[in-house]
Amino acid sequence: MNTNHNLPHDSRHSAGQDSHHHARLIALILLAVLLFCPPLLVVVDRLPGVASLVLYLFGAWALVIGLGAWLMERSAKH
């Protein structure tokens, strides 16, 4: 007799969610590495405007923090 259906938390469903959550976090880390890689920073630094690099750095950092917070909040709800 299979009693797993009586459990409030199905481990197979949880394992699938965990793997998706880990994959999204790894994708976020790779995005952060890409956004802050030196060749891209040099290109942004050469754009016209006095504060283009500063604006890019703050914007990219805010994006990474926002996506990380969204991912963690989303995983806490499930």
PDB file of N, CA, C and O in Angstrom:
ATOM      1  N   MET A   1       0.840  -1.182   0.000  1.00  0.00           N
ATOM      2  CA  MET A   1       0.000   0.000   0.000  1.00  0.00           C
ATOM      3  C   MET A   1       0.877   1.234   0.000  1.00  0.00           C
ATOM      4  O   MET A   1       1.797   1.354   0.805  1.00  0.00           O
ATOM      5  N   ASN A   2       0.602   2.149  -0.885  1.00  0.00           N
ATOM      6  CA  ASN A   2       1.385   3.377  -1.016  1.00  0.00           C
ATOM      7  C   ASN A   2       0.768   4.460  -0.135  1.00  0.00           C
ATOM      8  O   ASN A   2      -0.359   4.872  -0.335  1.00  0.00           O
ATOM      9  N   THR A   3       1.532   4.921   0.838  1.00  0.00           N
ATOM     10  CA  THR A   3       1.023   5.954   1.749  1.00  0.00           C
ATOM     11  C   THR A   3       1.599   7.322   1.443  1.00  0.00           C
ATOM     12  O   THR A   3       1.359   8.268   2.177  1.00  0.00           O
ATOM     13  N   ASN A   4       2.388   7.449   0.379  1.00  0.00           N
ATOM     14  CA  ASN A   4       2.985   8.737   0.035  1.00  0.00           C
ATOM     15  C   ASN A   4       1.952   9.792  -0.317  1.00  0.00           C
ATOM     16  O   ASN A   4       2.194  10.971  -0.151  1.00  0.00           O
ATOM     17  N   HIS A   5       0.779   9.376  -0.826  1.00  0.00           N
ATOM     18  CA  HIS A   5      -0.223  10.362  -1.204  1.00  0.00           C
ATOM     19  C   HIS A   5      -0.830  11.043   0.018  1.00  0.00           C
ATOM     20  O   HIS A   5      -1.478  12.072  -0.104  1.00  0.00           O
ATOM     21  N   ASN A   6      -0.638  10.494   1.207  1.00  0.00           N
ATOM     22  CA  ASN A   6      -1.158  11.104   2.422  1.00  0.00           C
ATOM     23  C   ASN A   6      -0.251  12.200   2.966  1.00  0.00           C
ATOM     24  O   ASN A   6      -0.663  12.973   3.820  1.00  0.00           O
ATOM     25  N   LEU A   7       0.972  12.237   2.479  1.00  0.00           N
ATOM     26  CA  LEU A   7       1.901  13.245   2.960  1.00  0.00           C
ATOM     27  C   LEU A   7       1.521  14.605   2.410  1.00  0.00           C
ATOM     28  O   LEU A   7       1.150  14.734   1.244  1.00  0.00           O
ATOM     29  N   PRO A   8       1.634  15.660   3.223  1.00  0.00           N
ATOM     30  CA  PRO A   8       1.278  16.989   2.721  1.00  0.00           C
ATOM     31  C   PRO A   8       2.265  17.537   1.708  1.00  0.00           C
ATOM     32  O   PRO A   8       1.968  18.438   0.966  1.00  0.00           O
ATOM     33  N   HIS A   9       3.453  16.960   1.671  1.00  0.00           N
ATOM     34  CA  HIS A   9       4.501  17.484   0.796  1.00  0.00           C
ATOM     35  C   HIS A   9       5.044  16.338  -0.036  1.00  0.00           C
ATOM     36  O   HIS A   9       5.657  15.416   0.479  1.00  0.00           O
ATOM     37  N   ASP A  10       4.805  16.373  -1.330  1.00  0.00           N
ATOM     38  CA  ASP A  10       5.281  15.323  -2.230  1.00  0.00           C
ATOM     39  C   ASP A  10       6.742  15.580  -2.575  1.00  0.00           C
ATOM     40  O   ASP A  10       7.082  16.618  -3.124  1.00  0.00           O
ATOM     41  N   SER A  11       7.634  14.649  -2.265  1.00  0.00           N
ATOM     42  CA  SER A  11       9.070  14.846  -2.462  1.00  0.00           C
ATOM     43  C   SER A  11       9.435  14.925  -3.937  1.00  0.00           C
ATOM     44  O   SER A  11      10.380  15.598  -4.306  1.00  0.00           O
ATOM     45  N   ARG A  12       8.716  14.237  -4.810  1.00  0.00           N
ATOM     46  CA  ARG A  12       9.019  14.317  -6.234  1.00  0.00           C
ATOM     47  C   ARG A  12       8.740  15.712  -6.759  1.00  0.00           C
ATOM     48  O   ARG A  12       9.496  16.254  -7.548  1.00  0.00           O
ATOM     49  N   HIS A  13       7.651  16.317  -6.332  1.00  0.00           N
ATOM     50  CA  HIS A  13       7.318  17.678  -6.761  1.00  0.00           C
ATOM     51  C   HIS A  13       8.337  18.663  -6.205  1.00  0.00           C
ATOM     52  O   HIS A  13       8.758  19.573  -6.873  1.00  0.00           O
ATOM     53  N   SER A  14       8.767  18.450  -4.978  1.00  0.00           N
ATOM     54  CA  SER A  14       9.747  19.332  -4.345  1.00  0.00           C
ATOM     55  C   SER A  14      11.098  19.246  -5.046  1.00  0.00           C
ATOM     56  O   SER A  14      11.760  20.255  -5.237  1.00  0.00           O
ATOM     57  N   ALA A  15      11.503  18.056  -5.432  1.00  0.00           N
ATOM     58  CA  ALA A  15      12.795  17.894  -6.110  1.00  0.00           C
ATOM     59  C   ALA A  15      12.788  18.612  -7.450  1.00  0.00           C
ATOM     60  O   ALA A  15      13.777  19.225  -7.841  1.00  0.00           O
ATOM     61  N   GLY A  16      11.675  18.567  -8.149  1.00  0.00           N
ATOM     62  CA  GLY A  16      11.572  19.271  -9.422  1.00  0.00           C
ATOM     63  C   GLY A  16      11.635  20.769  -9.242  1.00  0.00           C
ATOM     64  O   GLY A  16      12.286  21.477 -10.003  1.00  0.00           O
ATOM     65  N   GLN A  17      10.966  21.266  -8.201  1.00  0.00           N
ATOM     66  CA  GLN A  17      11.005  22.700  -7.922  1.00  0.00           C
ATOM     67  C   GLN A  17      12.397  23.127  -7.499  1.00  0.00           C
ATOM     68  O   GLN A  17      12.862  24.202  -7.871  1.00  0.00           O
ATOM     69  N   ASP A  18      13.072  22.304  -6.686  1.00  0.00           N
ATOM     70  CA  ASP A  18      14.425  22.639  -6.247  1.00  0.00           C
ATOM     71  C   ASP A  18      15.381  22.730  -7.423  1.00  0.00           C
ATOM     72  O   ASP A  18      16.206  23.634  -7.478  1.00  0.00           O
ATOM     73  N   SER A  19      15.267  21.812  -8.372  1.00  0.00           N
ATOM     74  CA  SER A  19      16.179  21.845  -9.508  1.00  0.00           C
ATOM     75  C   SER A  19      15.916  23.078 -10.371  1.00  0.00           C
ATOM     76  O   SER A  19      16.853  23.698 -10.871  1.00  0.00           O
ATOM     77  N   HIS A  20      14.643  23.448 -10.531  1.00  0.00           N
ATOM     78  CA  HIS A  20      14.333  24.675 -11.289  1.00  0.00           C
ATOM     79  C   HIS A  20      14.831  25.906 -10.546  1.00  0.00           C
ATOM     80  O   HIS A  20      15.350  26.842 -11.157  1.00  0.00           O
ATOM     81  N   HIS A  21      14.684  25.908  -9.233  1.00  0.00           N
ATOM     82  CA  HIS A  21      15.143  27.040  -8.425  1.00  0.00           C
ATOM     83  C   HIS A  21      16.663  27.181  -8.529  1.00  0.00           C
ATOM     84  O   HIS A  21      17.172  28.285  -8.719  1.00  0.00           O
ATOM     85  N   HIS A  22      17.378  26.075  -8.424  1.00  0.00           N
ATOM     86  CA  HIS A  22      18.837  26.114  -8.542  1.00  0.00           C
ATOM     87  C   HIS A  22      19.261  26.560  -9.942  1.00  0.00           C
ATOM     88  O   HIS A  22      20.214  27.326 -10.085  1.00  0.00           O
ATOM     89  N   ALA A  23      18.567  26.109 -10.958  1.00  0.00           N
ATOM     90  CA  ALA A  23      18.900  26.506 -12.325  1.00  0.00           C
ATOM     91  C   ALA A  23      18.690  28.009 -12.517  1.00  0.00           C
ATOM     92  O   ALA A  23      19.500  28.680 -13.164  1.00  0.00           O
ATOM     93  N   ARG A  24      17.621  28.537 -11.940  1.00  0.00           N
ATOM     94  CA  ARG A  24      17.385  29.979 -12.054  1.00  0.00           C
ATOM     95  C   ARG A  24      18.436  30.777 -11.298  1.00  0.00           C
ATOM     96  O   ARG A  24      18.863  31.843 -11.755  1.00  0.00           O
ATOM     97  N   LEU A  25      18.837  30.297 -10.130  1.00  0.00           N
ATOM     98  CA  LEU A  25      19.886  30.993  -9.383  1.00  0.00           C
ATOM     99  C   LEU A  25      21.220  30.955 -10.124  1.00  0.00           C
ATOM    100  O   LEU A  25      21.952  31.945 -10.147  1.00  0.00           O
ATOM    101  N   ILE A  26      21.533  29.835 -10.747  1.00  0.00           N
ATOM    102  CA  ILE A  26      22.762  29.744 -11.537  1.00  0.00           C
ATOM    103  C   ILE A  26      22.687  30.688 -12.737  1.00  0.00           C
ATOM    104  O   ILE A  26      23.668  31.361 -13.068  1.00  0.00           O
ATOM    105  N   ALA A  27      21.520  30.768 -13.365  1.00  0.00           N
ATOM    106  CA  ALA A  27      21.346  31.702 -14.485  1.00  0.00           C
ATOM    107  C   ALA A  27      21.523  33.147 -14.021  1.00  0.00           C
ATOM    108  O   ALA A  27      22.116  33.963 -14.728  1.00  0.00           O
ATOM    109  N   LEU A  28      21.044  33.459 -12.819  1.00  0.00           N
ATOM    110  CA  LEU A  28      21.225  34.804 -12.274  1.00  0.00           C
ATOM    111  C   LEU A  28      22.694  35.101 -12.023  1.00  0.00           C
ATOM    112  O   LEU A  28      23.177  36.197 -12.323  1.00  0.00           O
ATOM    113  N   ILE A  29      23.428  34.137 -11.509  1.00  0.00           N
ATOM    114  CA  ILE A  29      24.864  34.322 -11.280  1.00  0.00           C
ATOM    115  C   ILE A  29      25.591  34.532 -12.605  1.00  0.00           C
ATOM    116  O   ILE A  29      26.450  35.412 -12.717  1.00  0.00           O
ATOM    117  N   LEU A  30      25.244  33.747 -13.605  1.00  0.00           N
ATOM    118  CA  LEU A  30      25.873  33.909 -14.920  1.00  0.00           C
ATOM    119  C   LEU A  30      25.540  35.268 -15.535  1.00  0.00           C
ATOM    120  O   LEU A  30      26.398  35.899 -16.158  1.00  0.00           O
ATOM    121  N   LEU A  31      24.309  35.727 -15.348  1.00  0.00           N
ATOM    122  CA  LEU A  31      23.938  37.056 -15.830  1.00  0.00           C
ATOM    123  C   LEU A  31      24.759  38.129 -15.131  1.00  0.00           C
ATOM    124  O   LEU A  31      25.255  39.054 -15.771  1.00  0.00           O
ATOM    125  N   ALA A  32      24.942  37.999 -13.821  1.00  0.00           N
ATOM    126  CA  ALA A  32      25.746  38.975 -13.076  1.00  0.00           C
ATOM    127  C   ALA A  32      27.191  38.969 -13.551  1.00  0.00           C
ATOM    128  O   ALA A  32      27.797  40.035 -13.724  1.00  0.00           O
ATOM    129  N   VAL A  33      27.744  37.795 -13.782  1.00  0.00           N
ATOM    130  CA  VAL A  33      29.121  37.712 -14.285  1.00  0.00           C
ATOM    131  C   VAL A  33      29.218  38.375 -15.655  1.00  0.00           C
ATOM    132  O   VAL A  33      30.169  39.115 -15.929  1.00  0.00           O
ATOM    133  N   LEU A  34      28.234  38.137 -16.505  1.00  0.00           N
ATOM    134  CA  LEU A  34      28.233  38.749 -17.832  1.00  0.00           C
ATOM    135  C   LEU A  34      28.102  40.268 -17.743  1.00  0.00           C
ATOM    136  O   LEU A  34      28.816  41.000 -18.434  1.00  0.00           O
ATOM    137  N   LEU A  35      27.210  40.749 -16.888  1.00  0.00           N
ATOM    138  CA  LEU A  35      26.995  42.198 -16.775  1.00  0.00           C
ATOM    139  C   LEU A  35      28.218  42.935 -16.239  1.00  0.00           C
ATOM    140  O   LEU A  35      28.432  44.095 -16.571  1.00  0.00           O
ATOM    141  N   PHE A  36      29.015  42.264 -15.411  1.00  0.00           N
ATOM    142  CA  PHE A  36      30.152  42.925 -14.789  1.00  0.00           C
ATOM    143  C   PHE A  36      31.504  42.465 -15.344  1.00  0.00           C
ATOM    144  O   PHE A  36      32.539  42.697 -14.726  1.00  0.00           O
ATOM    145  N   CYS A  37      31.491  41.825 -16.511  1.00  0.00           N
ATOM    146  CA  CYS A  37      32.756  41.411 -17.113  1.00  0.00           C
ATOM    147  C   CYS A  37      33.483  42.639 -17.682  1.00  0.00           C
ATOM    148  O   CYS A  37      32.857  43.568 -18.203  1.00  0.00           O
ATOM    149  N   PRO A  38      34.797  42.678 -17.557  1.00  0.00           N
ATOM    150  CA  PRO A  38      35.569  43.861 -17.976  1.00  0.00           C
ATOM    151  C   PRO A  38      35.368  44.291 -19.430  1.00  0.00           C
ATOM    152  O   PRO A  38      35.285  45.499 -19.674  1.00  0.00           O
ATOM    153  N   PRO A  39      35.276  43.394 -20.421  1.00  0.00           N
ATOM    154  CA  PRO A  39      35.085  43.897 -21.791  1.00  0.00           C
ATOM    155  C   PRO A  39      33.792  44.704 -21.946  1.00  0.00           C
ATOM    156  O   PRO A  39      33.775  45.733 -22.619  1.00  0.00           O
ATOM    157  N   LEU A  40      32.726  44.278 -21.315  1.00  0.00           N
ATOM    158  CA  LEU A  40      31.471  45.015 -21.393  1.00  0.00           C
ATOM    159  C   LEU A  40      31.579  46.350 -20.652  1.00  0.00           C
ATOM    160  O   LEU A  40      31.059  47.368 -21.115  1.00  0.00           O
ATOM    161  N   LEU A  41      32.276  46.354 -19.534  1.00  0.00           N
ATOM    162  CA  LEU A  41      32.463  47.599 -18.790  1.00  0.00           C
ATOM    163  C   LEU A  41      33.282  48.611 -19.585  1.00  0.00           C
ATOM    164  O   LEU A  41      33.014  49.815 -19.529  1.00  0.00           O
ATOM    165  N   VAL A  42      34.258  48.135 -20.339  1.00  0.00           N
ATOM    166  CA  VAL A  42      35.055  49.044 -21.182  1.00  0.00           C
ATOM    167  C   VAL A  42      34.177  49.648 -22.272  1.00  0.00           C
ATOM    168  O   VAL A  42      34.265  50.851 -22.556  1.00  0.00           O
ATOM    169  N   VAL A  43      33.323  48.856 -22.886  1.00  0.00           N
ATOM    170  CA  VAL A  43      32.424  49.359 -23.924  1.00  0.00           C
ATOM    171  C   VAL A  43      31.485  50.407 -23.337  1.00  0.00           C
ATOM    172  O   VAL A  43      31.283  51.473 -23.928  1.00  0.00           O
ATOM    173  N   VAL A  44      30.922  50.138 -22.172  1.00  0.00           N
ATOM    174  CA  VAL A  44      30.010  51.091 -21.540  1.00  0.00           C
ATOM    175  C   VAL A  44      30.759  52.353 -21.137  1.00  0.00           C
ATOM    176  O   VAL A  44      30.232  53.467 -21.267  1.00  0.00           O
ATOM    177  N   ASP A  45      31.990  52.215 -20.682  1.00  0.00           N
ATOM    178  CA  ASP A  45      32.777  53.373 -20.261  1.00  0.00           C
ATOM    179  C   ASP A  45      33.083  54.305 -21.431  1.00  0.00           C
ATOM    180  O   ASP A  45      33.231  55.509 -21.249  1.00  0.00           O
ATOM    181  N   ARG A  46      33.153  53.763 -22.637  1.00  0.00           N
ATOM    182  CA  ARG A  46      33.475  54.579 -23.825  1.00  0.00           C
ATOM    183  C   ARG A  46      32.239  55.224 -24.444  1.00  0.00           C
ATOM    184  O   ARG A  46      32.362  55.956 -25.421  1.00  0.00           O
ATOM    185  N   LEU A  47      31.063  54.959 -23.888  1.00  0.00           N
ATOM    186  CA  LEU A  47      29.849  55.605 -24.390  1.00  0.00           C
ATOM    187  C   LEU A  47      29.891  57.090 -24.058  1.00  0.00           C
ATOM    188  O   LEU A  47      30.480  57.488 -23.054  1.00  0.00           O
ATOM    189  N   PRO A  48      29.274  57.911 -24.907  1.00  0.00           N
ATOM    190  CA  PRO A  48      29.270  59.348 -24.600  1.00  0.00           C
ATOM    191  C   PRO A  48      28.453  59.628 -23.340  1.00  0.00           C
ATOM    192  O   PRO A  48      27.485  58.949 -23.038  1.00  0.00           O
ATOM    193  N   GLY A  49      28.885  60.584 -22.612  1.00  0.00           N
ATOM    194  CA  GLY A  49      28.218  60.932 -21.361  1.00  0.00           C
ATOM    195  C   GLY A  49      29.195  60.780 -20.216  1.00  0.00           C
ATOM    196  O   GLY A  49      30.052  59.894 -20.223  1.00  0.00           O
ATOM    197  N   VAL A  50      29.078  61.656 -19.275  1.00  0.00           N
ATOM    198  CA  VAL A  50      30.035  61.676 -18.166  1.00  0.00           C
ATOM    199  C   VAL A  50      29.834  60.487 -17.238  1.00  0.00           C
ATOM    200  O   VAL A  50      30.787  59.842 -16.816  1.00  0.00           O
ATOM    201  N   ALA A  51      28.585  60.170 -16.932  1.00  0.00           N
ATOM    202  CA  ALA A  51      28.311  59.162 -15.905  1.00  0.00           C
ATOM    203  C   ALA A  51      27.758  57.863 -16.486  1.00  0.00           C
ATOM    204  O   ALA A  51      27.042  57.143 -15.792  1.00  0.00           O
ATOM    205  N   SER A  52      28.078  57.538 -17.722  1.00  0.00           N
ATOM    206  CA  SER A  52      27.496  56.334 -18.324  1.00  0.00           C
ATOM    207  C   SER A  52      27.916  55.067 -17.576  1.00  0.00           C
ATOM    208  O   SER A  52      27.084  54.187 -17.356  1.00  0.00           O
ATOM    209  N   LEU A  53      29.172  54.975 -17.181  1.00  0.00           N
ATOM    210  CA  LEU A  53      29.623  53.785 -16.459  1.00  0.00           C
ATOM    211  C   LEU A  53      28.978  53.705 -15.082  1.00  0.00           C
ATOM    212  O   LEU A  53      28.535  52.622 -14.663  1.00  0.00           O
ATOM    213  N   VAL A  54      28.893  54.823 -14.394  1.00  0.00           N
ATOM    214  CA  VAL A  54      28.286  54.829 -13.059  1.00  0.00           C
ATOM    215  C   VAL A  54      26.815  54.438 -13.137  1.00  0.00           C
ATOM    216  O   VAL A  54      26.335  53.610 -12.351  1.00  0.00           O
ATOM    217  N   LEU A  55      26.093  55.011 -14.093  1.00  0.00           N
ATOM    218  CA  LEU A  55      24.682  54.667 -14.256  1.00  0.00           C
ATOM    219  C   LEU A  55      24.508  53.201 -14.624  1.00  0.00           C
ATOM    220  O   LEU A  55      23.603  52.528 -14.136  1.00  0.00           O
ATOM    221  N   TYR A  56      25.389  52.701 -15.495  1.00  0.00           N
ATOM    222  CA  TYR A  56      25.316  51.287 -15.874  1.00  0.00           C
ATOM    223  C   TYR A  56      25.564  50.387 -14.667  1.00  0.00           C
ATOM    224  O   TYR A  56      24.836  49.412 -14.460  1.00  0.00           O
ATOM    225  N   LEU A  57      26.584  50.689 -13.881  1.00  0.00           N
ATOM    226  CA  LEU A  57      26.900  49.848 -12.724  1.00  0.00           C
ATOM    227  C   LEU A  57      25.759  49.822 -11.713  1.00  0.00           C
ATOM    228  O   LEU A  57      25.383  48.760 -11.214  1.00  0.00           O
ATOM    229  N   PHE A  58      25.204  50.991 -11.407  1.00  0.00           N
ATOM    230  CA  PHE A  58      24.081  51.022 -10.469  1.00  0.00           C
ATOM    231  C   PHE A  58      22.849  50.324 -11.039  1.00  0.00           C
ATOM    232  O   PHE A  58      22.146  49.610 -10.323  1.00  0.00           O
ATOM    233  N   GLY A  59      22.583  50.523 -12.307  1.00  0.00           N
ATOM    234  CA  GLY A  59      21.440  49.862 -12.931  1.00  0.00           C
ATOM    235  C   GLY A  59      21.594  48.354 -12.985  1.00  0.00           C
ATOM    236  O   GLY A  59      20.647  47.615 -12.689  1.00  0.00           O
ATOM    237  N   ALA A  60      22.785  47.889 -13.367  1.00  0.00           N
ATOM    238  CA  ALA A  60      23.025  46.442 -13.436  1.00  0.00           C
ATOM    239  C   ALA A  60      22.962  45.819 -12.041  1.00  0.00           C
ATOM    240  O   ALA A  60      22.405  44.730 -11.869  1.00  0.00           O
ATOM    241  N   TRP A  61      23.520  46.502 -11.069  1.00  0.00           N
ATOM    242  CA  TRP A  61      23.500  45.985  -9.695  1.00  0.00           C
ATOM    243  C   TRP A  61      22.064  45.929  -9.175  1.00  0.00           C
ATOM    244  O   TRP A  61      21.661  44.957  -8.542  1.00  0.00           O
ATOM    245  N   ALA A  62      21.271  46.970  -9.459  1.00  0.00           N
ATOM    246  CA  ALA A  62      19.866  46.976  -9.043  1.00  0.00           C
ATOM    247  C   ALA A  62      19.091  45.851  -9.727  1.00  0.00           C
ATOM    248  O   ALA A  62      18.236  45.203  -9.102  1.00  0.00           O
ATOM    249  N   LEU A  63      19.394  45.590 -10.995  1.00  0.00           N
ATOM    250  CA  LEU A  63      18.741  44.498 -11.715  1.00  0.00           C
ATOM    251  C   LEU A  63      19.059  43.151 -11.079  1.00  0.00           C
ATOM    252  O   LEU A  63      18.165  42.334 -10.855  1.00  0.00           O
ATOM    253  N   VAL A  64      20.323  42.915 -10.763  1.00  0.00           N
ATOM    254  CA  VAL A  64      20.729  41.641 -10.167  1.00  0.00           C
ATOM    255  C   VAL A  64      20.076  41.471  -8.787  1.00  0.00           C
ATOM    256  O   VAL A  64      19.557  40.408  -8.460  1.00  0.00           O
ATOM    257  N   ILE A  65      20.075  42.530  -7.986  1.00  0.00           N
ATOM    258  CA  ILE A  65      19.455  42.449  -6.657  1.00  0.00           C
ATOM    259  C   ILE A  65      17.950  42.234  -6.783  1.00  0.00           C
ATOM    260  O   ILE A  65      17.360  41.416  -6.071  1.00  0.00           O
ATOM    261  N   GLY A  66      17.313  42.948  -7.694  1.00  0.00           N
ATOM    262  CA  GLY A  66      15.874  42.798  -7.881  1.00  0.00           C
ATOM    263  C   GLY A  66      15.486  41.408  -8.350  1.00  0.00           C
ATOM    264  O   GLY A  66      14.534  40.809  -7.838  1.00  0.00           O
ATOM    265  N   LEU A  67      16.225  40.881  -9.312  1.00  0.00           N
ATOM    266  CA  LEU A  67      15.938  39.521  -9.781  1.00  0.00           C
ATOM    267  C   LEU A  67      16.201  38.483  -8.696  1.00  0.00           C
ATOM    268  O   LEU A  67      15.446  37.513  -8.548  1.00  0.00           O
ATOM    269  N   GLY A  68      17.266  38.676  -7.919  1.00  0.00           N
ATOM    270  CA  GLY A  68      17.543  37.755  -6.821  1.00  0.00           C
ATOM    271  C   GLY A  68      16.453  37.786  -5.770  1.00  0.00           C
ATOM    272  O   GLY A  68      16.010  36.735  -5.279  1.00  0.00           O
ATOM    273  N   ALA A  69      15.974  38.969  -5.429  1.00  0.00           N
ATOM    274  CA  ALA A  69      14.891  39.087  -4.451  1.00  0.00           C
ATOM    275  C   ALA A  69      13.612  38.459  -4.980  1.00  0.00           C
ATOM    276  O   ALA A  69      12.894  37.761  -4.255  1.00  0.00           O
ATOM    277  N   TRP A  70      13.324  38.684  -6.268  1.00  0.00           N
ATOM    278  CA  TRP A  70      12.133  38.100  -6.873  1.00  0.00           C
ATOM    279  C   TRP A  70      12.203  36.571  -6.870  1.00  0.00           C
ATOM    280  O   TRP A  70      11.223  35.897  -6.551  1.00  0.00           O
ATOM    281  N   LEU A  71      13.367  36.026  -7.207  1.00  0.00           N
ATOM    282  CA  LEU A  71      13.523  34.573  -7.209  1.00  0.00           C
ATOM    283  C   LEU A  71      13.377  33.985  -5.810  1.00  0.00           C
ATOM    284  O   LEU A  71      12.742  32.952  -5.621  1.00  0.00           O
ATOM    285  N   MET A  72      13.970  34.641  -4.823  1.00  0.00           N
ATOM    286  CA  MET A  72      13.889  34.118  -3.465  1.00  0.00           C
ATOM    287  C   MET A  72      12.470  34.243  -2.911  1.00  0.00           C
ATOM    288  O   MET A  72      11.997  33.340  -2.226  1.00  0.00           O
ATOM    289  N   GLU A  73      11.794  35.319  -3.215  1.00  0.00           N
ATOM    290  CA  GLU A  73      10.395  35.495  -2.762  1.00  0.00           C
ATOM    291  C   GLU A  73       9.490  34.463  -3.433  1.00  0.00           C
ATOM    292  O   GLU A  73       8.626  33.893  -2.798  1.00  0.00           O
ATOM    293  N   ARG A  74       9.745  34.236  -4.699  1.00  0.00           N
ATOM    294  CA  ARG A  74       8.942  33.260  -5.446  1.00  0.00           C
ATOM    295  C   ARG A  74       9.146  31.848  -4.897  1.00  0.00           C
ATOM    296  O   ARG A  74       8.207  31.082  -4.783  1.00  0.00           O
ATOM    297  N   SER A  75      10.382  31.508  -4.535  1.00  0.00           N
ATOM    298  CA  SER A  75      10.645  30.168  -3.999  1.00  0.00           C
ATOM    299  C   SER A  75      10.087  30.020  -2.589  1.00  0.00           C
ATOM    300  O   SER A  75       9.732  28.926  -2.185  1.00  0.00           O
ATOM    301  N   ALA A  76      10.000  31.117  -1.839  1.00  0.00           N
ATOM    302  CA  ALA A  76       9.457  31.039  -0.478  1.00  0.00           C
ATOM    303  C   ALA A  76       7.953  30.787  -0.505  1.00  0.00           C
ATOM    304  O   ALA A  76       7.418  30.172   0.420  1.00  0.00           O
ATOM    305  N   LYS A  77       7.266  31.234  -1.549  1.00  0.00           N
ATOM    306  CA  LYS A  77       5.823  31.020  -1.651  1.00  0.00           C
ATOM    307  C   LYS A  77       5.483  29.583  -1.983  1.00  0.00           C
ATOM    308  O   LYS A  77       4.409  29.104  -1.691  1.00  0.00           O
ATOM    309  N   HIS A  78       6.394  28.877  -2.634  1.00  0.00           N
ATOM    310  CA  HIS A  78       6.128  27.494  -3.038  1.00  0.00           C
ATOM    311  C   HIS A  78       6.665  26.621  -1.990  1.00  0.00           C
ATOM    312  O   HIS A  78       6.722  25.833  -1.438  1.00  0.00           O
TER     313      HIS A  78
END
